[in-house]
Amino acid sequence: MAEKYIPMWEKLGMDIQKHNQLLNGLGQYYTAVVLPQKNRPKGMGYFDFVVSEVHGLRIQELQEQRAAGNKVIGAFCVYAPEELAYAANATMVGLCGGADFSVPDAEAVLPRNLCPLIKSFYGFKLNRTCPYFQASDLVVGETTCDGKKKVYELLSELVPTYILEVPHKPDSQKGKEFWFKELEAFKAEVEKLTGNKITAEKLKAAIELINNKRRALKRLSELRAKSPSPISGLDGLLIEQIAFNDDPIRFTAKVNELCDELEARVQNGEGVAPADAPRIMVSGCPMAIPNWKLHSIIQDAGATVAVEESCVGTRYFTDLVEPKGEGVDDLLWAIVEKYSKIPCACFTPNERRIKTIQELAKQANVGGVIYYTLQNCHDYNVEGVKVERALKAQDLPMLKIETDYGTGDSAQIKTRVEAFLEIIRGKQ
Ligand code: BJ8
């Protein structure tokens, strides 16, 4: 895809040479890890195409929208309320932050002992190889974990950045009232950026747009929960990752089309792995595209990932925005309620997440949980203690993997995953 998009990338101020290296690496990785999977549903063809054009055609679409006077808002967290962006004719996109590629550039500035996701996104802005960053008129950060919060200060030197202050006790009435005020302020910011007023009618339509996307992802997740799963965990994860970059209407239609195909597979008892293959839940830190390391190791070891308890996973789509009235305030309150239920480990107490993990494990009929923590992510790392206790009470084994974006520890992780799968097989 490279040649024809070079003028666009140049216009976006990208480092063309470095970006080519990134694309070559990404293409090779995809060809080695994703494409060779056996018995993939036909509907994955669309998502393969999206990945092949993720820095090309999709960016061209965003640039066309910008040329028509609409804005692009980049985000890193599922707490960024995309409904408000779409209600003002803006598009919200996930920014690059899932690859080791940009980490060395970030480490020239940031401390090394920092979460790889944070180093990755900062490095992508520094080295100008993420076209989503370059095409964003505004970046939305949030006060979730300390690492992100402080790096957003540095990021704001490079790109206009707006910080959402998220309540750390989101379940409390005080927390919800606080979040309502934050949403009002963000709404005003988006109106100022776009020049468009967010009316109740437009906000209602945007809520439905994003609800439909979440419904489609939920439908896919429920199909993956069937035994045997009709689609691989790696493909499931890939779709959850693409959800943050693709056009929401087209994406929703394509996910539903795929689900029709998967329903037929379920009816025929057709799975991607043998019926007795161990089933795993991956729970923990988000896996931004192209972070496929753990899933590919688990699959290569003969198991199926049946569900991701993650923000690139169930935390994004489990709950919908459900308005109880028609006015702008009613709609904002419905957004408050939905977002307050996202069980991020940055918040406290977070019993909702523990219960969710227990329920998801039952629904997806998993034999064990692989708890995934990115290095130096204290929130998910510490919360793993409670998760392990809760799973033990359910007689479910848990394996804790703490890693980064590099491949240096892949062989070691593989050995540990294989040993874990033996435990699960022994219990089956
Ligand atoms: S709602 S999980 S997307 S903050 S960056 S916390 S891995 S040390 S991403 Fe997240 Fe929003 Fe919460 Fe979800 Fe840890 Fe790294 Fe922080 Fe991270």
XYZ file of C-alpha atoms and ligand atoms in Angstrom:
445
model
C 0.000 0.000 0.000
C 2.917 2.308 0.683
C 3.608 4.205 -2.548
C 0.247 5.789 -3.259
C -0.171 7.085 0.293
C 3.244 8.743 0.568
C 1.971 12.249 -0.368
C -0.742 11.930 2.311
C 1.741 10.799 4.948
C 4.101 13.624 3.975
C 1.273 16.097 4.358
C 0.662 14.679 7.831
C 4.292 15.376 8.710
C 5.220 11.727 9.143
C 8.733 10.294 9.115
C 8.330 8.332 5.872
C 11.453 6.223 6.157
C 10.804 5.144 9.703
C 7.145 4.555 8.941
C 8.123 2.221 6.093
C 10.154 0.163 8.548
C 7.123 -0.022 10.826
C 4.794 -1.114 8.015
C 7.222 -3.757 6.782
C 7.540 -5.197 10.268
C 3.781 -5.123 10.833
C 3.111 -6.832 7.488
C 5.617 -9.584 8.221
C 4.247 -10.129 11.706
C 0.661 -10.358 10.452
C 1.663 -12.794 7.723
C 3.525 -14.961 10.216
C 1.035 -14.916 13.090
C -2.519 -14.134 11.976
C -2.882 -15.323 8.382
C -1.625 -18.927 8.827
C -4.410 -19.766 11.303
C -6.467 -22.707 10.070
C -10.193 -22.724 9.327
C -10.685 -18.988 9.631
C -14.220 -17.760 8.879
C -14.675 -16.119 5.477
C -15.860 -12.969 7.224
C -12.323 -12.376 8.517
C -11.406 -11.300 4.973
C -12.810 -7.849 5.701
C -10.793 -7.456 8.898
C -7.603 -8.620 7.157
C -8.272 -5.913 4.592
C -8.748 -3.309 7.329
C -5.408 -4.226 8.871
C -3.690 -4.068 5.484
C -5.097 -0.533 5.036
C -4.963 0.591 8.659
C -2.396 3.300 7.889
C -3.643 3.856 4.340
C -7.270 3.859 3.287
C -8.604 4.503 6.785
C -6.363 7.550 7.177
C -7.454 8.738 3.744
C -11.064 8.539 4.943
C -10.202 10.572 8.033
C -8.406 13.146 5.927
C -11.433 13.419 3.645
C -13.623 14.021 6.684
C -11.240 16.699 7.879
C -11.209 18.329 4.443
C -15.018 18.467 4.692
C -14.665 20.422 7.937
C -15.097 17.606 10.464
C -12.620 16.842 13.241
C -10.706 13.784 14.398
C -10.180 13.153 18.108
C -7.594 10.622 19.246
C -7.934 8.699 22.505
C -6.225 6.032 24.603
C -8.850 4.901 27.021
C -12.361 3.475 26.931
C -13.272 6.230 29.374
C -13.096 8.768 26.518
C -16.808 9.194 25.676
C -16.912 8.680 21.929
C -20.664 9.380 21.895
C -19.912 13.073 22.478
C -17.428 13.160 19.601
C -19.838 11.599 17.108
C -22.649 13.880 18.296
C -20.552 16.791 17.019
C -19.762 15.128 13.663
C -16.246 14.302 14.852
C -14.644 10.848 14.675
C -12.893 9.294 17.647
C -9.994 6.957 16.929
C -7.678 4.859 19.055
C -4.067 6.006 18.885
C -1.053 3.747 18.311
C 0.370 2.296 21.503
C 0.647 -1.464 21.109
C 4.061 -1.955 19.519
C 7.637 -2.209 20.711
C 8.720 -0.283 17.610
C 8.408 3.162 19.206
C 9.635 2.255 22.699
C 13.367 3.047 22.091
C 12.439 6.573 20.951
C 10.342 7.065 24.073
C 13.107 5.751 26.313
C 15.388 8.537 25.085
C 13.113 10.847 27.083
C 11.089 8.809 29.583
C 12.256 6.526 32.394
C 12.699 2.948 31.210
C 10.773 1.393 34.078
C 7.432 2.605 32.825
C 4.492 0.707 31.336
C 5.251 -0.277 27.705
C 1.856 0.985 26.532
C 2.708 4.468 27.764
C 6.207 4.387 26.317
C 4.847 3.071 23.044
C 2.256 5.825 22.533
C 4.625 8.606 23.534
C 7.288 7.177 21.208
C 4.780 7.060 18.344
C 4.119 10.770 18.690
C 7.810 11.575 19.063
C 8.887 9.612 16.004
C 5.870 10.610 13.876
C 4.991 7.126 12.661
C 1.367 6.925 13.842
C -0.904 8.505 11.212
C -3.811 8.526 13.695
C -1.802 10.809 15.961
C -0.825 12.989 13.006
C -4.430 13.235 11.784
C -5.877 14.054 15.219
C -7.085 17.598 15.794
C -7.215 16.893 19.515
C -6.018 14.111 21.801
C -8.073 13.159 24.854
C -6.207 11.853 27.855
C -7.568 10.888 31.259
C -6.438 10.813 34.859
C -6.460 7.041 35.220
C -3.024 5.680 36.137
C -0.158 7.910 37.280
C 2.113 6.985 34.374
C -0.370 8.073 31.738
C -1.349 11.173 33.666
C 2.216 12.465 33.828
C 3.117 11.522 30.257
C 0.070 13.422 28.975
C 1.764 16.543 30.356
C 4.709 15.852 28.053
C 2.437 14.829 25.207
C 0.627 18.164 25.397
C 3.912 19.810 24.328
C 3.600 17.946 21.016
C -0.133 17.867 20.280
C -3.236 19.666 21.602
C -4.320 17.493 24.534
C -7.435 17.666 26.668
C -7.461 15.833 29.983
C -10.623 14.271 31.364
C -10.542 13.987 35.123
C -12.072 10.634 35.963
C -13.419 9.928 39.461
C -11.433 7.208 41.216
C -14.469 6.043 43.159
C -16.832 5.950 40.170
C -19.567 4.010 41.963
C -20.152 6.715 44.578
C -22.804 9.396 44.049
C -20.112 12.018 44.519
C -18.042 10.309 41.811
C -20.972 10.218 39.417
C -21.825 13.872 39.959
C -18.190 14.744 39.369
C -18.132 12.722 36.152
C -21.308 14.440 34.962
C -19.585 17.820 35.338
C -16.555 16.507 33.481
C -18.769 15.320 30.643
C -20.407 18.736 30.459
C -16.976 20.349 30.228
C -15.841 17.869 27.573
C -19.037 18.490 25.610
C -18.247 22.226 25.622
C -14.685 21.485 24.489
C -15.877 19.291 21.619
C -18.417 21.956 20.588
C -15.650 24.561 20.581
C -13.334 22.316 18.546
C -15.918 21.348 15.953
C -18.059 24.462 15.909
C -21.073 22.132 16.167
C -23.693 22.257 18.898
C -24.406 18.906 20.556
C -28.177 18.724 20.606
C -30.256 16.039 22.308
C -31.200 14.653 18.920
C -27.594 14.354 17.749
C -26.437 12.894 21.037
C -29.212 10.319 20.988
C -28.219 9.279 17.464
C -24.541 9.022 18.491
C -25.459 6.900 21.511
C -27.354 4.519 19.244
C -24.449 4.414 16.789
C -21.980 3.351 19.479
C -24.496 1.106 21.245
C -24.879 -0.782 17.964
C -21.129 -1.251 17.761
C -21.045 -2.542 21.340
C -24.013 -4.859 20.661
C -22.231 -6.403 17.680
C -19.064 -6.963 19.731
C -21.127 -8.492 22.513
C -22.802 -10.818 20.029
C -19.371 -11.904 18.801
C -18.200 -12.438 22.372
C -21.230 -14.596 23.165
C -20.505 -16.750 20.115
C -16.895 -17.147 21.184
C -18.184 -18.370 24.540
C -19.696 -21.438 22.865
C -17.852 -24.754 23.098
C -16.145 -25.252 20.705
C -15.481 -21.607 19.841
C -16.345 -20.951 16.183
C -13.520 -18.429 15.793
C -10.022 -18.202 17.205
C -9.158 -15.975 20.140
C -6.582 -14.185 18.026
C -9.204 -13.249 15.427
C -11.610 -12.239 18.203
C -8.950 -9.987 19.702
C -8.120 -8.534 16.299
C -11.736 -7.463 15.800
C -11.858 -5.936 19.285
C -8.713 -3.967 18.399
C -10.082 -2.787 15.053
C -13.216 -1.528 16.843
C -11.226 1.541 17.898
C -10.131 2.543 14.412
C -12.711 1.556 11.830
C -15.768 3.499 10.746
C -18.420 2.487 13.321
C -21.313 1.886 10.888
C -19.282 -0.249 8.502
C -17.542 -2.066 11.334
C -20.845 -2.940 13.034
C -22.293 -4.301 9.788
C -19.206 -6.430 9.149
C -19.108 -7.829 12.687
C -22.786 -8.772 12.428
C -22.169 -10.381 9.027
C -19.352 -12.417 10.566
C -21.600 -13.382 13.492
C -24.198 -14.766 11.046
C -21.486 -17.016 9.666
C -20.367 -18.001 13.162
C -23.923 -18.853 14.205
C -24.080 -21.350 11.354
C -20.784 -22.816 12.564
C -22.142 -23.134 16.086
C -25.242 -24.906 14.801
C -23.017 -27.376 12.953
C -20.791 -27.827 15.997
C -17.855 -26.507 13.979
C -14.994 -25.050 15.996
C -11.512 -23.731 15.313
C -9.921 -26.116 17.797
C -10.785 -29.646 18.951
C -13.686 -29.781 21.420
C -11.344 -30.867 24.231
C -8.791 -28.059 23.705
C -8.343 -26.121 26.969
C -10.352 -22.909 27.071
C -8.742 -19.817 28.544
C -9.803 -16.369 29.653
C -7.204 -13.635 29.281
C -7.765 -10.920 31.881
C -5.889 -7.723 32.612
C -4.210 -4.870 30.757
C -5.492 -3.831 27.333
C -3.820 -5.243 24.212
C -3.671 -2.503 21.601
C -3.042 -3.453 17.974
C -0.605 -5.156 17.049
C -0.170 -6.769 20.448
C -0.892 -10.416 19.556
C 1.997 -11.972 21.490
C 0.197 -13.772 24.303
C -2.741 -14.976 22.213
C -0.486 -16.492 19.583
C 1.555 -18.289 22.265
C -1.611 -19.674 23.881
C -2.998 -20.831 20.544
C 0.272 -22.397 19.444
C 0.232 -24.365 22.697
C -3.122 -25.869 21.670
C -5.616 -23.818 23.699
C -8.426 -21.456 22.743
C -8.796 -17.967 24.169
C -12.554 -17.761 24.663
C -12.798 -14.262 26.135
C -10.749 -11.158 27.000
C -11.644 -9.422 30.251
C -9.966 -6.248 29.082
C -10.667 -2.780 27.760
C -9.833 -4.251 24.361
C -12.518 -6.797 25.149
C -15.504 -7.043 27.462
C -14.873 -3.873 29.470
C -15.512 -1.875 26.303
C -18.786 -3.393 25.196
C -20.536 -5.188 28.070
C -22.713 -2.242 29.114
C -24.684 0.047 26.838
C -25.684 3.664 27.311
C -29.357 3.415 28.272
C -31.074 6.810 28.416
C -34.081 7.238 30.686
C -35.147 10.588 29.229
C -34.871 12.705 26.105
C -33.042 15.862 27.202
C -29.272 16.467 26.908
C -28.862 16.103 30.687
C -30.741 12.765 30.676
C -28.463 11.533 27.925
C -25.334 12.721 29.733
C -26.508 10.950 32.889
C -26.971 7.760 30.895
C -23.360 8.131 29.706
C -22.289 8.664 33.332
C -24.022 5.435 34.375
C -22.495 3.357 31.571
C -18.955 4.627 31.994
C -19.087 4.321 35.783
C -19.470 0.591 35.288
C -16.155 0.150 33.457
C -14.178 -1.822 36.026
C -10.704 -0.379 35.487
C -8.092 -1.410 38.047
C -7.122 2.263 38.444
C -10.262 2.737 40.539
C -11.214 1.676 44.020
C -12.913 -0.369 45.275
C -13.200 -2.479 42.154
C -15.238 -5.486 43.289
C -17.307 -5.200 40.120
C -14.296 -6.427 38.125
C -13.729 -9.425 40.392
C -17.372 -10.476 40.082
C -17.318 -9.913 36.324
C -14.289 -12.154 35.931
C -15.995 -14.906 37.930
C -19.149 -14.639 35.828
C -17.322 -14.467 32.499
C -15.311 -17.553 33.431
C -18.560 -19.459 33.904
C -20.239 -18.092 30.787
C -17.282 -18.891 28.545
C -16.743 -22.236 30.246
C -13.011 -21.674 30.696
C -10.682 -24.069 32.472
C -8.320 -21.336 33.639
C -7.400 -17.659 33.500
C -4.189 -16.128 32.243
C -3.756 -12.856 34.054
C -1.933 -10.421 31.814
C -0.037 -7.492 33.287
C 2.144 -5.081 31.416
C 5.410 -4.388 33.230
C 5.154 -1.543 35.743
C 1.360 -1.465 35.648
C 0.851 -1.440 39.407
C -2.944 -1.236 39.257
C -3.511 -4.463 37.339
C -0.555 -6.175 38.976
C -1.812 -5.599 42.528
C -5.443 -6.296 41.649
C -4.275 -9.696 40.396
C -3.989 -10.756 44.048
C -7.745 -10.396 44.571
C -8.550 -11.943 41.212
C -6.458 -15.005 42.027
C -8.191 -15.434 45.395
C -11.641 -15.166 43.784
C -10.752 -17.688 41.090
C -9.333 -20.063 43.669
C -12.688 -19.990 45.445
C -14.180 -21.063 42.117
C -11.568 -23.810 41.749
C -10.114 -22.146 38.659
C -6.343 -21.994 38.196
C -4.701 -18.706 37.270
C -1.357 -18.017 35.625
C 0.089 -14.552 36.013
C 2.142 -13.237 33.110
C 3.950 -9.929 33.462
C 5.544 -8.849 30.235
C 6.305 -6.039 27.797
C 5.998 -5.635 24.031
C 9.308 -7.305 23.222
C 9.777 -10.926 22.207
C 12.735 -11.576 24.516
C 10.583 -13.477 27.023
C 8.381 -15.337 24.503
C 10.132 -18.688 24.957
C 9.824 -18.422 28.731
C 6.133 -17.474 28.509
C 5.545 -20.388 26.143
C 7.035 -22.825 28.659
C 4.896 -21.424 31.480
C 1.719 -21.466 29.352
C 2.358 -25.074 28.302
C 2.802 -26.136 31.934
C -0.393 -24.262 32.859
C -2.344 -25.990 30.103
C -1.171 -29.346 31.463
C -2.735 -28.446 34.817
C -5.998 -27.597 33.064
C -5.944 -30.778 31.005
C -5.357 -32.732 34.214
C -8.541 -31.242 35.689
C -10.712 -31.835 32.591
S -10.212 2.106 31.556
S -7.407 -0.197 31.688
S -8.055 1.803 28.832
S -6.868 3.266 31.911
S -1.390 2.653 30.792
S -3.390 1.288 33.467
S -1.534 -0.840 31.313
S 0.139 1.316 33.601
S -4.493 1.232 29.901
Fe -6.561 1.525 30.555
Fe -8.621 3.202 30.481
Fe -8.239 1.683 32.619
Fe -9.051 0.609 30.371
Fe -1.649 -0.039 33.386
Fe -0.188 0.919 31.452
Fe -1.612 2.553 33.007
Fe -2.844 1.024 31.311
